[in-house]
């Protein structure tokens, strides 16, 4: 916990980085970010592209096989030492989406790769994790058990209840906040870091989930409008991604959506700068690949002459 890699080189505690706790006295590494949340986002988006790179036909793969293998090992190592349950669960959702979309892809070989390769990766990770990185495995197990014990006391459904909590927790604040709230930013991560209080209570205790923070910042009416916007945008993007995957027989639109949807619909996209950055970046990437897939194909016969003043049309593949 006191390693310079985690806290920096400052000698004063007030000038050091403050990392989230994992288990067994360890902290969650932040990597090149100022918060471990950045590593959580980076790991999962790497899983998205690696699942796509492993399962897509070779002619569409823009990365060499050795780079894909090296990136896979690096991502697995980062996931193992992350101490983040969110990283594990979100990565599993991405992998499950890739497997679920497999029957809709073009070609038997692609379908088999989309099912078998993720299965092999999961089995290898589960088998090697406690052997190769035993200390990280013990730390993560401790973190999972401690969190499960707390969630078992607070929520009826344990981990599932914790995950669903953000979808209804905002209701308790509807009658407690001013009509127009306290203003944008008053419930964000910056406010909590700088010590903003509501009647002597930290914002993290008043409203930890993003939808609850909307009520604090915007007031009950505008909060409901914004929550409805996030839901409708998320559903719309999901339908577009599914149609694009079916049209192009490619899993990338769906994989990108599963990563972006968590932040877009219910994640802390307005409360934490790193979630905001990754969230909107990958919403944009998801929209881009759906538009490429929806573009009408332009086919020019090999023996057909083209006018000199007309540039040839080349549609990039989904990864580009």
XYZ file of C-alpha atoms in Angstrom:
320
model
C 0.000 0.000 0.000
C 2.913 2.383 0.592
C 4.777 1.520 -2.616
C 5.838 4.551 -4.728
C 4.121 2.821 -7.649
C 0.838 3.302 -5.783
C 1.211 6.514 -3.796
C 3.858 8.421 -5.771
C 7.069 9.970 -4.465
C 5.608 12.721 -2.265
C 6.499 12.459 1.425
C 3.414 14.309 2.673
C 0.338 12.093 2.905
C -1.884 14.898 1.611
C 0.074 14.954 -1.673
C 0.055 11.199 -2.255
C -2.327 9.192 -4.409
C -5.127 7.503 -2.501
C -5.960 4.101 -3.995
C -8.953 1.875 -3.370
C -8.385 -1.017 -0.979
C -8.496 -4.591 -2.253
C -7.907 -7.384 0.264
C -5.184 -8.531 2.655
C -3.772 -5.047 3.049
C -3.240 -4.639 -0.682
C -4.527 -1.844 -2.920
C -6.026 -1.913 -6.390
C -3.298 -0.766 -8.813
C -4.136 2.330 -10.833
C -1.536 1.797 -13.558
C -1.010 4.998 -15.534
C -4.296 6.461 -14.277
C -4.992 8.560 -11.212
C -7.612 6.042 -10.086
C -8.036 2.266 -10.192
C -11.308 2.885 -12.049
C -9.216 3.691 -15.118
C -7.605 0.253 -15.033
C -11.035 -1.335 -14.682
C -12.189 0.387 -17.862
C -8.959 -0.322 -19.761
C -8.900 -4.034 -18.914
C -12.451 -4.633 -20.097
C -12.044 -2.708 -23.346
C -8.883 -4.752 -24.017
C -10.955 -7.903 -23.478
C -13.411 -6.598 -26.104
C -10.769 -6.216 -28.797
C -8.934 -9.410 -27.889
C -12.084 -11.547 -28.071
C -12.778 -9.987 -31.464
C -9.181 -10.476 -32.624
C -9.126 -14.140 -31.596
C -12.420 -15.020 -33.268
C -12.529 -12.840 -36.413
C -11.331 -14.372 -39.728
C -7.613 -13.875 -40.302
C -8.029 -11.557 -43.288
C -9.930 -9.070 -41.101
C -7.483 -9.159 -38.212
C -5.303 -6.057 -38.146
C -2.963 -7.354 -35.433
C -0.265 -9.957 -35.877
C -0.715 -13.285 -34.044
C 2.193 -12.691 -31.658
C 0.908 -9.263 -30.706
C -2.527 -10.763 -29.979
C -0.936 -13.450 -27.799
C 1.253 -10.974 -25.917
C -1.695 -8.628 -25.380
C -3.778 -11.547 -24.109
C -1.160 -12.457 -21.496
C -0.786 -8.812 -20.454
C -4.548 -8.314 -20.112
C -4.918 -11.548 -18.132
C -2.139 -10.430 -15.772
C -3.711 -6.981 -15.324
C -7.075 -8.596 -14.607
C -5.539 -10.999 -12.101
C -3.857 -8.276 -10.029
C -6.624 -5.682 -10.432
C -8.474 -6.704 -7.272
C -11.615 -5.494 -9.047
C -14.804 -7.530 -9.092
C -16.212 -5.106 -11.651
C -13.419 -6.002 -14.080
C -14.114 -9.716 -13.710
C -17.890 -9.456 -14.014
C -17.808 -6.985 -16.907
C -15.236 -9.121 -18.756
C -17.484 -12.155 -18.306
C -20.408 -10.194 -19.768
C -18.300 -9.286 -22.819
C -17.210 -12.891 -23.330
C -20.779 -14.152 -22.883
C -21.987 -11.657 -25.508
C -19.322 -12.859 -27.931
C -20.401 -16.461 -27.457
C -24.113 -15.597 -27.706
C -23.648 -13.820 -31.037
C -21.570 -16.685 -32.482
C -24.451 -18.584 -34.176
C -25.284 -15.442 -36.172
C -21.809 -15.023 -37.657
C -20.788 -16.004 -41.178
C -18.909 -19.260 -41.657
C -18.703 -22.430 -39.597
C -15.060 -21.838 -38.680
C -15.822 -18.367 -37.305
C -18.749 -19.699 -35.291
C -16.616 -22.452 -33.763
C -13.782 -20.039 -32.934
C -16.247 -17.656 -31.271
C -17.394 -20.427 -28.948
C -14.312 -22.573 -28.374
C -11.597 -19.920 -28.011
C -13.360 -17.968 -25.215
C -13.993 -21.289 -23.443
C -10.299 -22.224 -23.678
C -9.252 -18.757 -22.458
C -11.549 -18.951 -19.430
C -10.417 -22.468 -18.480
C -6.746 -21.515 -18.855
C -7.190 -18.360 -16.775
C -9.057 -20.133 -13.976
C -6.480 -22.949 -13.880
C -3.356 -20.759 -14.019
C -4.462 -17.826 -11.852
C -3.846 -19.466 -8.429
C -0.663 -21.179 -9.681
C 1.113 -18.332 -11.463
C -0.038 -15.478 -9.209
C -0.944 -17.059 -5.845
C -0.667 -13.816 -3.858
C -2.967 -11.984 -6.270
C -5.403 -14.902 -6.128
C -5.441 -14.832 -2.332
C -5.926 -11.063 -2.341
C -8.796 -11.238 -4.790
C -10.445 -14.118 -2.918
C -10.224 -12.110 0.307
C -11.699 -9.063 -1.408
C -14.558 -11.103 -2.893
C -15.406 -12.836 0.398
C -15.280 -9.612 2.432
C -17.501 -7.785 -0.048
C -19.909 -10.722 -0.241
C -20.262 -10.742 3.543
C -21.094 -7.022 3.632
C -23.511 -7.299 0.708
C -25.197 -10.300 2.302
C -26.072 -8.116 5.299
C -27.210 -5.045 3.296
C -28.954 -6.623 0.306
C -31.384 -9.501 0.047
C -29.795 -10.967 -3.082
C -26.152 -10.388 -2.164
C -24.023 -9.468 -5.192
C -27.054 -9.345 -7.477
C -28.858 -7.111 -5.020
C -25.831 -4.807 -4.949
C -25.822 -4.633 -8.747
C -29.555 -3.827 -8.880
C -29.367 -1.307 -6.050
C -28.476 1.564 -8.355
C -31.653 1.051 -10.384
C -33.970 1.993 -7.520
C -31.899 3.715 -4.814
C -32.640 7.164 -6.326
C -36.304 6.861 -5.325
C -35.519 7.484 -1.637
C -34.055 10.911 -2.505
C -36.972 12.176 -4.601
C -38.686 13.946 -1.721
C -35.515 15.082 0.031
C -33.823 17.208 -2.653
C -34.724 20.715 -3.903
C -36.856 20.900 -7.056
C -33.851 21.909 -9.167
C -31.233 20.088 -7.101
C -27.925 21.491 -5.860
C -26.337 21.986 -9.282
C -24.319 19.944 -11.764
C -21.071 18.650 -10.254
C -22.186 18.791 -6.637
C -22.497 14.998 -6.493
C -19.566 14.064 -8.736
C -16.248 12.481 -7.889
C -14.582 15.907 -7.699
C -17.062 16.997 -5.044
C -16.358 13.924 -2.926
C -12.580 14.392 -3.236
C -12.770 18.061 -2.218
C -14.948 17.214 0.784
C -18.354 18.577 -0.239
C -20.876 17.848 2.513
C -24.677 17.752 2.652
C -25.762 18.608 6.171
C -22.456 17.247 7.455
C -22.602 14.021 5.423
C -20.250 13.179 2.524
C -21.826 12.816 -0.913
C -20.525 9.234 -1.049
C -22.879 8.388 1.793
C -25.795 10.419 0.465
C -25.693 9.076 -3.082
C -23.109 6.611 -4.374
C -24.916 5.474 -7.546
C -25.115 7.669 -10.641
C -28.920 7.788 -10.864
C -29.085 8.877 -7.225
C -26.538 11.589 -7.926
C -28.773 12.887 -10.726
C -31.473 13.589 -8.159
C -28.991 15.466 -5.957
C -27.645 17.566 -8.817
C -30.702 18.088 -11.056
C -33.651 17.687 -8.733
C -36.414 15.068 -9.008
C -38.047 16.144 -12.302
C -34.946 16.703 -14.430
C -33.347 13.610 -12.912
C -36.219 11.433 -14.147
C -35.941 12.999 -17.605
C -32.200 12.351 -17.722
C -32.575 8.764 -16.481
C -35.205 8.175 -19.181
C -32.793 9.626 -21.758
C -30.000 7.291 -20.683
C -32.306 4.283 -20.820
C -33.754 5.147 -24.225
C -30.344 5.937 -25.703
C -28.964 2.667 -24.338
C -31.809 0.592 -25.781
C -31.568 2.369 -29.136
C -27.807 1.833 -29.354
C -28.249 -1.817 -28.415
C -30.757 -2.405 -31.228
C -28.500 -0.618 -33.714
C -25.535 -2.735 -32.624
C -27.469 -5.972 -32.960
C -28.719 -5.048 -36.430
C -25.176 -4.077 -37.464
C -23.764 -7.381 -36.194
C -26.395 -9.328 -38.116
C -25.857 -7.312 -41.290
C -22.064 -7.588 -41.231
C -21.967 -11.051 -39.607
C -19.412 -9.575 -37.211
C -19.444 -9.560 -33.413
C -17.584 -6.258 -32.916
C -20.672 -3.970 -32.712
C -22.198 -6.123 -29.980
C -18.912 -6.455 -28.063
C -18.412 -2.693 -28.122
C -21.988 -2.153 -26.995
C -21.715 -4.503 -24.020
C -18.677 -2.546 -22.847
C -20.190 0.910 -23.396
C -23.737 0.118 -22.230
C -22.818 -0.338 -18.572
C -21.441 3.202 -18.363
C -24.051 4.689 -20.656
C -27.130 3.333 -18.902
C -26.281 3.136 -15.219
C -22.545 3.557 -14.629
C -20.872 6.650 -13.178
C -20.565 8.381 -16.548
C -21.475 11.729 -14.954
C -19.811 11.078 -11.597
C -16.301 9.928 -12.501
C -14.069 11.466 -15.167
C -12.468 8.185 -16.236
C -15.821 6.434 -16.658
C -17.041 9.470 -18.580
C -14.042 9.392 -20.928
C -14.092 5.668 -21.650
C -17.893 5.610 -21.802
C -18.365 8.287 -24.460
C -15.286 7.195 -26.410
C -16.719 3.712 -26.839
C -20.264 4.920 -27.417
C -18.732 6.802 -30.352
C -16.819 3.722 -31.500
C -20.001 1.657 -31.286
C -21.937 4.223 -33.342
C -19.114 4.287 -35.896
C -19.087 0.542 -36.532
C -22.884 0.392 -36.728
C -22.847 3.075 -39.437
C -20.101 1.296 -41.369
C -22.062 -1.950 -41.217
C -25.261 -0.180 -42.314
C -23.594 1.486 -45.332
C -24.702 -0.035 -48.666
C -22.052 -2.200 -50.258
C -20.473 -0.821 -53.440
C -19.328 -3.537 -55.820
C -17.372 -2.704 -58.964
C -16.714 -5.426 -61.489
C -13.059 -6.167 -62.140
C -13.410 -5.546 -65.867
C -15.523 -2.396 -65.503
C -13.720 0.797 -66.422
C -13.912 3.699 -63.993
C -13.940 7.334 -65.056
C -10.620 9.069 -64.466
C -12.210 11.730 -62.269
C -13.909 9.262 -59.911
C -12.029 8.046 -56.865
C -12.416 4.325 -56.075
C -14.634 3.601 -53.089
C -13.103 1.510 -50.337
C -15.089 0.612 -47.252
C -12.958 -0.097 -44.189
C -13.595 -3.226 -42.197
C -15.201 -2.875 -38.774
C -11.930 -2.865 -36.815
C -10.616 0.119 -38.821
